[in-house]
Coordinates of C-alpha atoms in Angstrom, one line a residue:
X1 CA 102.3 -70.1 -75.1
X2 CA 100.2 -68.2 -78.3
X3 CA 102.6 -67.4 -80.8
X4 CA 101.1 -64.2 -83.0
X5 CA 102.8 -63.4 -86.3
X6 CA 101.2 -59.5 -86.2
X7 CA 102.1 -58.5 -90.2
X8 CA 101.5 -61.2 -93.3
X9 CA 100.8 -59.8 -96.9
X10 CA 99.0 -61.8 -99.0
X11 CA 99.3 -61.9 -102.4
X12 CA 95.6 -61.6 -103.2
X13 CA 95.9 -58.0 -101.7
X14 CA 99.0 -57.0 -101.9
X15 CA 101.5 -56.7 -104.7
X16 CA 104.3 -57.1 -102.5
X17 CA 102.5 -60.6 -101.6
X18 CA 103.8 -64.0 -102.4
X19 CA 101.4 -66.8 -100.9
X20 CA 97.6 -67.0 -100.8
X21 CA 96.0 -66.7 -97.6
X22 CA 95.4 -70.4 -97.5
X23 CA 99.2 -71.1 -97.6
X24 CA 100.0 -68.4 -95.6
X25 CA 97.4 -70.1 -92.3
X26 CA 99.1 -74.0 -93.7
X27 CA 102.7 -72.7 -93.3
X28 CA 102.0 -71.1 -90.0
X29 CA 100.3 -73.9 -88.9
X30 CA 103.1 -76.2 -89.9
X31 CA 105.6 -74.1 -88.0
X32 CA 104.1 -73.8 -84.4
X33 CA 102.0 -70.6 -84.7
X34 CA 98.7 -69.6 -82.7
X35 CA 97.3 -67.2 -85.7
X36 CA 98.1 -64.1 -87.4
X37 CA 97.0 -60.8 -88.6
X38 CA 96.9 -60.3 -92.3
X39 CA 97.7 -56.5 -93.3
X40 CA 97.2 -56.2 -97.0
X41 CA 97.7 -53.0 -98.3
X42 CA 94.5 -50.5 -98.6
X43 CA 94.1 -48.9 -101.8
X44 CA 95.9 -46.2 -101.2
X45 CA 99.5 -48.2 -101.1
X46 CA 100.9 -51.3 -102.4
X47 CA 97.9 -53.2 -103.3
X48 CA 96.6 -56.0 -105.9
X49 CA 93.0 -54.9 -105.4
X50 CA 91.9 -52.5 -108.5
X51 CA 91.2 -49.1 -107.2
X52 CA 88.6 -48.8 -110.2
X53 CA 85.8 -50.6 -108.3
X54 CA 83.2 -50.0 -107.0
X55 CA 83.4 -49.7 -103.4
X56 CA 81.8 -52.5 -102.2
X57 CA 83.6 -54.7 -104.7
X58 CA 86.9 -53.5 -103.1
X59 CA 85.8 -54.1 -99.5
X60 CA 84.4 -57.7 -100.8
X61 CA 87.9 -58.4 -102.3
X62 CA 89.4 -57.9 -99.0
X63 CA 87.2 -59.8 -97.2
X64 CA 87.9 -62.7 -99.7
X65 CA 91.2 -63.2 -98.1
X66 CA 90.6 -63.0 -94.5
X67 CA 87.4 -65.5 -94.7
X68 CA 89.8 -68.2 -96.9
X69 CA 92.3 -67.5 -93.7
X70 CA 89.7 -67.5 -91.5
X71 CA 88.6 -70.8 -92.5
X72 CA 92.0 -72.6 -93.0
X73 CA 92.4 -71.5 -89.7
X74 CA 89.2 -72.8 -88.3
X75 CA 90.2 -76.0 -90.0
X76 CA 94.0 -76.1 -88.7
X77 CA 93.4 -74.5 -84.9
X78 CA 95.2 -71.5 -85.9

């Protein structure tokens, strides 16, 4: 059975965010779960990523969180 949670914030994107992406993939892990999608918010809502940046900085800090996930995950079979 794959268990999918389908919305996580993290709170390296999102201001509505509480846990890094690392906990976030731990405490899944911990609990049972298969993987997850993160859905920070873009820069247009709720997010922690300065809309000041340059483009490519504000892409990068995205990817920041889903590679940390990514690798927890890689780590923890998640």
């Amino acid at each position: 059975m794959y268990l999918y949670d389908l919305h996580q914030h993290t709170k390296d994107g999102s201001l509505c965010g509480i846990d890094d992406p690392v906990s976030i993939v731990r405490a899944l892990a911990r609990d049972g779960w298969t993987g997850c999608v993160l859905t920070d918010h873009f820069i247009h809502g709720n997010t922690r990523v300065r809309r000041n940046m340059p483009w490519a900085d504000i892409v990068r800090a995205y990817e920041r969180s889903y590679e940390a996930a990514y690798a927890e995950g890689q780590r923890l079979g998640v």
